[in-house]
mmCIF file of C-alpha atoms and ligand atoms in Angstrom:
data_model
loop_
_atom_site.group_PDB
_atom_site.id
_atom_site.type_symbol
_atom_site.label_atom_id
_atom_site.label_comp_id
_atom_site.label_asym_id
_atom_site.label_seq_id
_atom_site.Cartn_x
_atom_site.Cartn_y
_atom_site.Cartn_z
ATOM 1 C CA MET A 1 31.511 4.112 27.339
ATOM 2 C CA THR A 2 27.913 3.922 29.081
ATOM 3 C CA PRO A 3 28.076 1.994 32.585
ATOM 4 C CA LEU A 4 25.225 -1.021 32.652
ATOM 5 C CA PHE A 5 24.385 0.130 36.125
ATOM 6 C CA ALA A 6 24.964 2.887 38.266
ATOM 7 C CA PRO A 7 28.365 2.810 39.900
ATOM 8 C CA PRO A 8 27.795 1.775 43.425
ATOM 9 C CA ALA A 9 28.153 4.610 46.001
ATOM 10 C CA LEU A 10 31.405 4.228 48.380
ATOM 11 C CA PRO A 11 30.506 4.388 52.198
ATOM 12 C CA VAL A 12 31.120 7.806 53.852
ATOM 13 C CA VAL A 13 32.025 8.009 57.601
ATOM 14 C CA PRO A 14 30.981 11.146 59.228
ATOM 15 C CA LEU A 15 33.359 13.409 60.924
ATOM 16 C CA ALA A 16 32.622 13.909 64.805
ATOM 17 C CA GLY A 17 30.172 17.271 65.515
ATOM 18 C CA GLY A 18 30.470 18.231 61.953
ATOM 19 C CA ALA A 19 28.462 17.870 58.549
ATOM 20 C CA GLN A 20 31.555 16.713 56.567
ATOM 21 C CA GLY A 21 31.963 12.923 55.756
ATOM 22 C CA PHE A 22 35.072 11.078 55.002
ATOM 23 C CA PRO A 23 34.954 8.808 51.860
ATOM 24 C CA VAL A 24 36.171 5.547 52.324
ATOM 25 C CA ARG A 25 38.585 3.704 49.561
ATOM 26 C CA ARG A 26 40.489 1.042 50.952
ATOM 27 C CA ILE A 27 40.659 -0.958 54.532
ATOM 28 C CA PHE A 28 43.564 -2.167 55.665
ATOM 29 C CA CYS A 29 43.862 -4.216 59.025
ATOM 30 C CA VAL A 30 46.881 -4.936 61.440
ATOM 31 C CA GLY A 31 47.201 -8.293 62.730
ATOM 32 C CA ARG A 32 48.580 -9.302 65.984
ATOM 33 C CA ASN A 33 49.297 -5.847 67.382
ATOM 34 C CA TYR A 34 48.853 -6.421 71.098
ATOM 35 C CA ALA A 35 51.156 -9.007 72.651
ATOM 36 C CA ALA A 36 48.387 -10.082 74.976
ATOM 37 C CA HIS A 37 45.875 -10.919 72.018
ATOM 38 C CA ALA A 38 48.306 -12.896 69.946
ATOM 39 C CA ALA A 39 49.266 -14.894 73.015
ATOM 40 C CA GLU A 40 45.292 -15.812 73.440
ATOM 41 C CA MET A 41 45.335 -16.572 70.094
ATOM 42 C CA GLY A 42 48.127 -19.145 70.711
ATOM 43 C CA ASN A 43 50.341 -16.934 68.259
ATOM 44 C CA GLU A 44 53.923 -15.574 68.722
ATOM 45 C CA VAL A 45 54.244 -12.120 67.979
ATOM 46 C CA ASP A 46 56.520 -10.792 65.173
ATOM 47 C CA ARG A 47 58.557 -7.841 65.977
ATOM 48 C CA GLU A 48 60.365 -7.637 62.712
ATOM 49 C CA ALA A 49 57.570 -6.263 61.160
ATOM 50 C CA PRO A 50 53.449 -5.495 61.414
ATOM 51 C CA PHE A 51 51.471 -7.576 58.816
ATOM 52 C CA TYR A 52 48.309 -7.013 56.948
ATOM 53 C CA PHE A 53 44.677 -8.285 55.647
ATOM 54 C CA THR A 54 42.178 -5.946 54.320
ATOM 55 C CA LYS A 55 38.549 -5.734 54.040
ATOM 56 C CA SER A 56 36.292 -4.131 50.936
ATOM 57 C CA ALA A 57 35.125 -0.609 51.406
ATOM 58 C CA PHE A 58 31.420 -2.571 51.343
ATOM 59 C CA ALA A 59 32.300 -4.025 54.579
ATOM 60 C CA ILE A 60 31.701 -0.614 56.302
ATOM 61 C CA CYS A 61 28.875 -0.688 58.907
ATOM 62 C CA HIS A 62 27.895 2.632 60.950
ATOM 63 C CA SER A 63 28.205 2.584 64.619
ATOM 64 C CA GLY A 64 24.574 2.415 66.125
ATOM 65 C CA SER A 65 23.495 -0.358 63.612
ATOM 66 C CA THR A 66 21.707 -3.138 64.491
ATOM 67 C CA ILE A 67 22.705 -6.040 61.821
ATOM 68 C CA PRO A 68 21.754 -9.611 61.051
ATOM 69 C CA TYR A 69 23.847 -12.204 62.638
ATOM 70 C CA PRO A 70 26.587 -13.006 59.679
ATOM 71 C CA PRO A 71 25.935 -15.855 57.325
ATOM 72 C CA GLY A 72 28.295 -18.919 57.153
ATOM 73 C CA THR A 73 29.415 -18.915 60.757
ATOM 74 C CA ARG A 74 28.739 -20.196 64.133
ATOM 75 C CA ASP A 75 31.456 -18.200 65.675
ATOM 76 C CA VAL A 76 31.248 -14.549 65.232
ATOM 77 C CA HIS A 77 33.702 -12.395 67.508
ATOM 78 C CA HIS A 78 34.114 -8.545 68.267
ATOM 79 C CA GLU A 79 37.880 -6.989 67.964
ATOM 80 C CA MET A 80 37.634 -3.648 69.574
ATOM 81 C CA GLU A 81 40.327 -1.505 67.726
ATOM 82 C CA LEU A 82 41.870 1.867 67.295
ATOM 83 C CA VAL A 83 40.853 3.026 63.481
ATOM 84 C CA VAL A 84 43.124 5.764 61.453
ATOM 85 C CA ALA A 85 41.696 7.610 58.671
ATOM 86 C CA ILE A 86 44.303 8.671 56.017
ATOM 87 C CA GLY A 87 43.817 12.157 54.153
ATOM 88 C CA ALA A 88 46.787 12.396 52.445
ATOM 89 C CA PRO A 89 49.162 10.813 49.820
ATOM 90 C CA ALA A 90 51.654 8.639 51.903
ATOM 91 C CA PHE A 91 54.051 6.554 49.776
ATOM 92 C CA ARG A 92 57.458 5.457 51.402
ATOM 93 C CA VAL A 93 57.355 7.793 54.141
ATOM 94 C CA GLU A 94 59.302 7.787 56.958
ATOM 95 C CA VAL A 95 58.313 7.303 60.576
ATOM 96 C CA ALA A 96 58.763 10.874 61.617
ATOM 97 C CA GLN A 97 56.838 12.165 58.657
ATOM 98 C CA ALA A 98 53.936 9.404 58.806
ATOM 99 C CA GLU A 99 51.409 11.273 61.083
ATOM 100 C CA GLY A 100 51.328 14.318 58.294
ATOM 101 C CA ALA A 101 49.074 11.527 56.399
ATOM 102 C CA VAL A 102 46.787 10.881 59.404
ATOM 103 C CA LEU A 103 43.537 13.098 59.079
ATOM 104 C CA GLY A 104 41.821 11.608 61.999
ATOM 105 C CA TYR A 105 40.921 8.837 64.329
ATOM 106 C CA ALA A 106 37.775 6.547 65.055
ATOM 107 C CA THR A 107 36.771 3.775 67.116
ATOM 108 C CA GLY A 108 36.074 0.724 65.264
ATOM 109 C CA LEU A 109 35.377 -3.041 65.299
ATOM 110 C CA ASP A 110 37.167 -5.480 63.486
ATOM 111 C CA MET A 111 34.030 -8.291 63.270
ATOM 112 C CA THR A 112 35.531 -11.640 62.335
ATOM 113 C CA ARG A 113 33.736 -15.048 61.590
ATOM 114 C CA ARG A 114 36.597 -16.820 63.799
ATOM 115 C CA ASP A 115 35.420 -20.493 62.464
ATOM 116 C CA LEU A 116 36.422 -19.495 59.233
ATOM 117 C CA GLN A 117 39.501 -17.643 60.064
ATOM 118 C CA GLN A 118 40.494 -20.749 61.780
ATOM 119 C CA GLN A 119 39.742 -23.137 58.656
ATOM 120 C CA GLY A 120 41.705 -20.865 56.624
ATOM 121 C CA LYS A 121 44.619 -21.257 58.976
ATOM 122 C CA ASP A 122 44.416 -25.015 59.131
ATOM 123 C CA LYS A 123 44.034 -25.301 55.437
ATOM 124 C CA ARG A 124 46.880 -22.410 54.488
ATOM 125 C CA ARG A 125 44.147 -20.616 52.905
ATOM 126 C CA PRO A 126 43.813 -16.869 52.909
ATOM 127 C CA TRP A 127 41.522 -15.332 55.880
ATOM 128 C CA ASP A 128 39.413 -13.460 53.299
ATOM 129 C CA LEU A 129 36.062 -15.542 54.619
ATOM 130 C CA GLY A 130 36.642 -14.808 58.134
ATOM 131 C CA LYS A 131 37.520 -11.194 57.998
ATOM 132 C CA ASP A 132 35.738 -9.671 54.783
ATOM 133 C CA PHE A 133 31.964 -9.554 54.644
ATOM 134 C CA GLU A 134 29.234 -7.695 55.197
ATOM 135 C CA ASN A 135 29.032 -5.088 58.203
ATOM 136 C CA ALA A 136 32.528 -6.517 59.230
ATOM 137 C CA ALA A 137 34.134 -2.982 59.495
ATOM 138 C CA VAL A 138 32.030 -1.231 62.141
ATOM 139 C CA ILE A 139 33.224 2.655 62.596
ATOM 140 C CA ALA A 140 32.310 5.676 64.559
ATOM 141 C CA PRO A 141 32.382 9.021 63.628
ATOM 142 C CA ILE A 142 36.065 10.427 62.875
ATOM 143 C CA THR A 143 37.711 13.061 65.105
ATOM 144 C CA ARG A 144 40.295 14.852 63.279
ATOM 145 C CA ALA A 145 44.066 14.144 64.336
ATOM 146 C CA GLU A 146 44.541 17.782 65.867
ATOM 147 C CA GLU A 147 42.104 17.188 68.370
ATOM 148 C CA PHE A 148 43.230 13.440 69.663
ATOM 149 C CA ASP A 149 46.594 11.816 70.536
ATOM 150 C CA PRO A 150 46.518 8.119 71.011
ATOM 151 C CA SER A 151 49.303 8.074 73.462
ATOM 152 C CA GLY A 152 47.957 7.010 77.027
ATOM 153 C CA LYS A 153 44.208 6.580 76.046
ATOM 154 C CA SER A 154 42.306 3.679 77.153
ATOM 155 C CA ILE A 155 40.356 1.214 74.343
ATOM 156 C CA ALA A 156 37.873 -0.967 75.972
ATOM 157 C CA LEU A 157 34.606 -2.613 75.234
ATOM 158 C CA THR A 158 31.720 -4.014 76.820
ATOM 159 C CA CYS A 159 29.074 -6.561 75.795
ATOM 160 C CA ASN A 160 25.917 -6.147 77.207
ATOM 161 C CA GLY A 161 27.488 -3.900 79.809
ATOM 162 C CA VAL A 162 29.978 -6.724 81.205
ATOM 163 C CA THR A 163 33.340 -5.410 80.405
ATOM 164 C CA ARG A 164 35.159 -8.146 77.543
ATOM 165 C CA GLN A 165 38.204 -6.319 76.263
ATOM 166 C CA GLU A 166 40.302 -3.456 78.265
ATOM 167 C CA ALA A 167 44.005 -2.208 77.568
ATOM 168 C CA THR A 168 45.769 0.934 76.260
ATOM 169 C CA LEU A 169 46.760 2.219 73.257
ATOM 170 C CA ASP A 170 49.916 2.275 74.566
ATOM 171 C CA ASP A 171 50.349 -1.590 74.313
ATOM 172 C CA MET A 172 50.237 -1.528 70.680
ATOM 173 C CA ILE A 173 53.280 -3.145 69.577
ATOM 174 C CA TRP A 174 53.895 -1.334 66.345
ATOM 175 C CA SER A 175 52.705 2.348 66.868
ATOM 176 C CA VAL A 176 50.334 4.611 64.528
ATOM 177 C CA PRO A 177 53.308 6.373 62.750
ATOM 178 C CA GLU A 178 55.138 3.097 62.531
ATOM 179 C CA ILE A 179 52.112 1.410 60.805
ATOM 180 C CA VAL A 180 51.848 3.959 58.322
ATOM 181 C CA ALA A 181 55.133 4.458 57.265
ATOM 182 C CA ASP A 182 55.495 0.513 57.214
ATOM 183 C CA LEU A 183 52.352 0.185 55.204
ATOM 184 C CA SER A 184 53.631 3.064 52.736
ATOM 185 C CA ARG A 185 56.281 0.882 51.657
ATOM 186 C CA TYR A 186 53.647 -1.365 49.677
ATOM 187 C CA TYR A 187 50.907 0.833 49.008
ATOM 188 C CA HIS A 188 50.515 4.381 47.974
ATOM 189 C CA LEU A 189 48.195 5.292 50.844
ATOM 190 C CA ASP A 190 45.881 8.261 50.063
ATOM 191 C CA ALA A 191 42.929 10.112 51.315
ATOM 192 C CA GLY A 192 39.717 7.554 52.076
ATOM 193 C CA ASP A 193 42.163 4.798 53.343
ATOM 194 C CA LEU A 194 41.270 3.539 56.650
ATOM 195 C CA ILE A 195 43.821 1.227 59.110
ATOM 196 C CA TYR A 196 42.199 -0.754 61.735
ATOM 197 C CA THR A 197 45.248 -1.043 63.939
ATOM 198 C CA GLY A 198 44.790 -4.461 65.745
ATOM 199 C CA THR A 199 42.488 -5.345 68.773
ATOM 200 C CA PRO A 200 43.588 -6.002 72.435
ATOM 201 C CA SER A 201 42.747 -9.521 74.222
ATOM 202 C CA GLY A 202 39.645 -10.357 75.415
ATOM 203 C CA VAL A 203 38.303 -11.210 71.786
ATOM 204 C CA GLY A 204 35.053 -13.204 71.969
ATOM 205 C CA ALA A 205 32.194 -14.759 70.371
ATOM 206 C CA VAL A 206 28.700 -12.441 69.842
ATOM 207 C CA SER A 207 25.146 -13.733 69.772
ATOM 208 C CA PRO A 208 21.853 -12.243 68.293
ATOM 209 C CA GLY A 209 20.714 -10.361 70.971
ATOM 210 C CA ASP A 210 24.002 -8.901 71.852
ATOM 211 C CA VAL A 211 24.966 -5.275 72.061
ATOM 212 C CA LEU A 212 28.595 -3.931 71.563
ATOM 213 C CA HIS A 213 29.917 -0.805 72.858
ATOM 214 C CA GLY A 214 33.342 0.136 72.472
ATOM 215 C CA THR A 215 35.439 3.373 73.884
ATOM 216 C CA ILE A 216 38.793 4.799 73.486
ATOM 217 C CA ASP A 217 39.156 7.993 75.434
ATOM 218 C CA ALA A 218 38.344 11.247 73.875
ATOM 219 C CA LEU A 219 36.843 9.799 70.904
ATOM 220 C CA ALA A 220 33.153 8.732 69.928
ATOM 221 C CA PRO A 221 32.337 5.226 71.170
ATOM 222 C CA VAL A 222 31.099 2.520 68.596
ATOM 223 C CA GLU A 223 28.083 0.480 69.090
ATOM 224 C CA LEU A 224 26.572 -2.180 67.402
ATOM 225 C CA SER A 225 23.678 -4.663 67.965
ATOM 226 C CA ILE A 226 23.415 -8.102 66.631
ATOM 227 C CA GLY A 227 20.195 -9.106 65.229
ATOM 228 C CA ALA A 228 18.806 -12.733 64.256
ATOM 229 C CA ALA A 229 20.548 -14.551 61.336
ATOM 230 C CA ARG A 230 18.528 -13.919 58.166
HETATM 231 MN MN1 LIG B 301 41.680 -7.140 64.221
#
């Protein structure tokens, strides 16, 4: 069978300090993983299990990019997050074994069309328009898991140099091994899968001209500039 057109290339995220890259397969995102963020959105935290939404691999945006202000929205928000890169098969793994599937970690931004997400919630419709759009999954170079331990690390985001989000990864309700183990009950996780692990409080709107700078101790920072709509 001859493809009608060249299959689109999947995005490849660089590994920090090297020539290698991580080809992206799927993007999973955890909702409400910090109590203070759930509260600022007027939501209760569900302590029974995490919940998820997804983004297409084509939502990937490399750190350092300038993106056009996204279409169809008047309320784009930043969500600063720890991103987990899966490097090995994981299906129905126990929490104690889950870290074995983690290849590395990166800083990332779960960019959100908050007005469209809210419409989805109000009308009991899916979140896709609010969450899965071009340039909505910003990611910095990946640091290998052997060189990074999430425990105790600070996570922060500034907009135009002013701090908007500030917390520690210990504030996550569901830890990385707990998330990987739980998600592996529903999917055959494998190399190329990314997991955005949720955002701390302080999410807010961005405007054309804004520069976002997100940090997690010991990881490469994530940077994004917002350009004019087009
Ligand atoms: Mn998020």
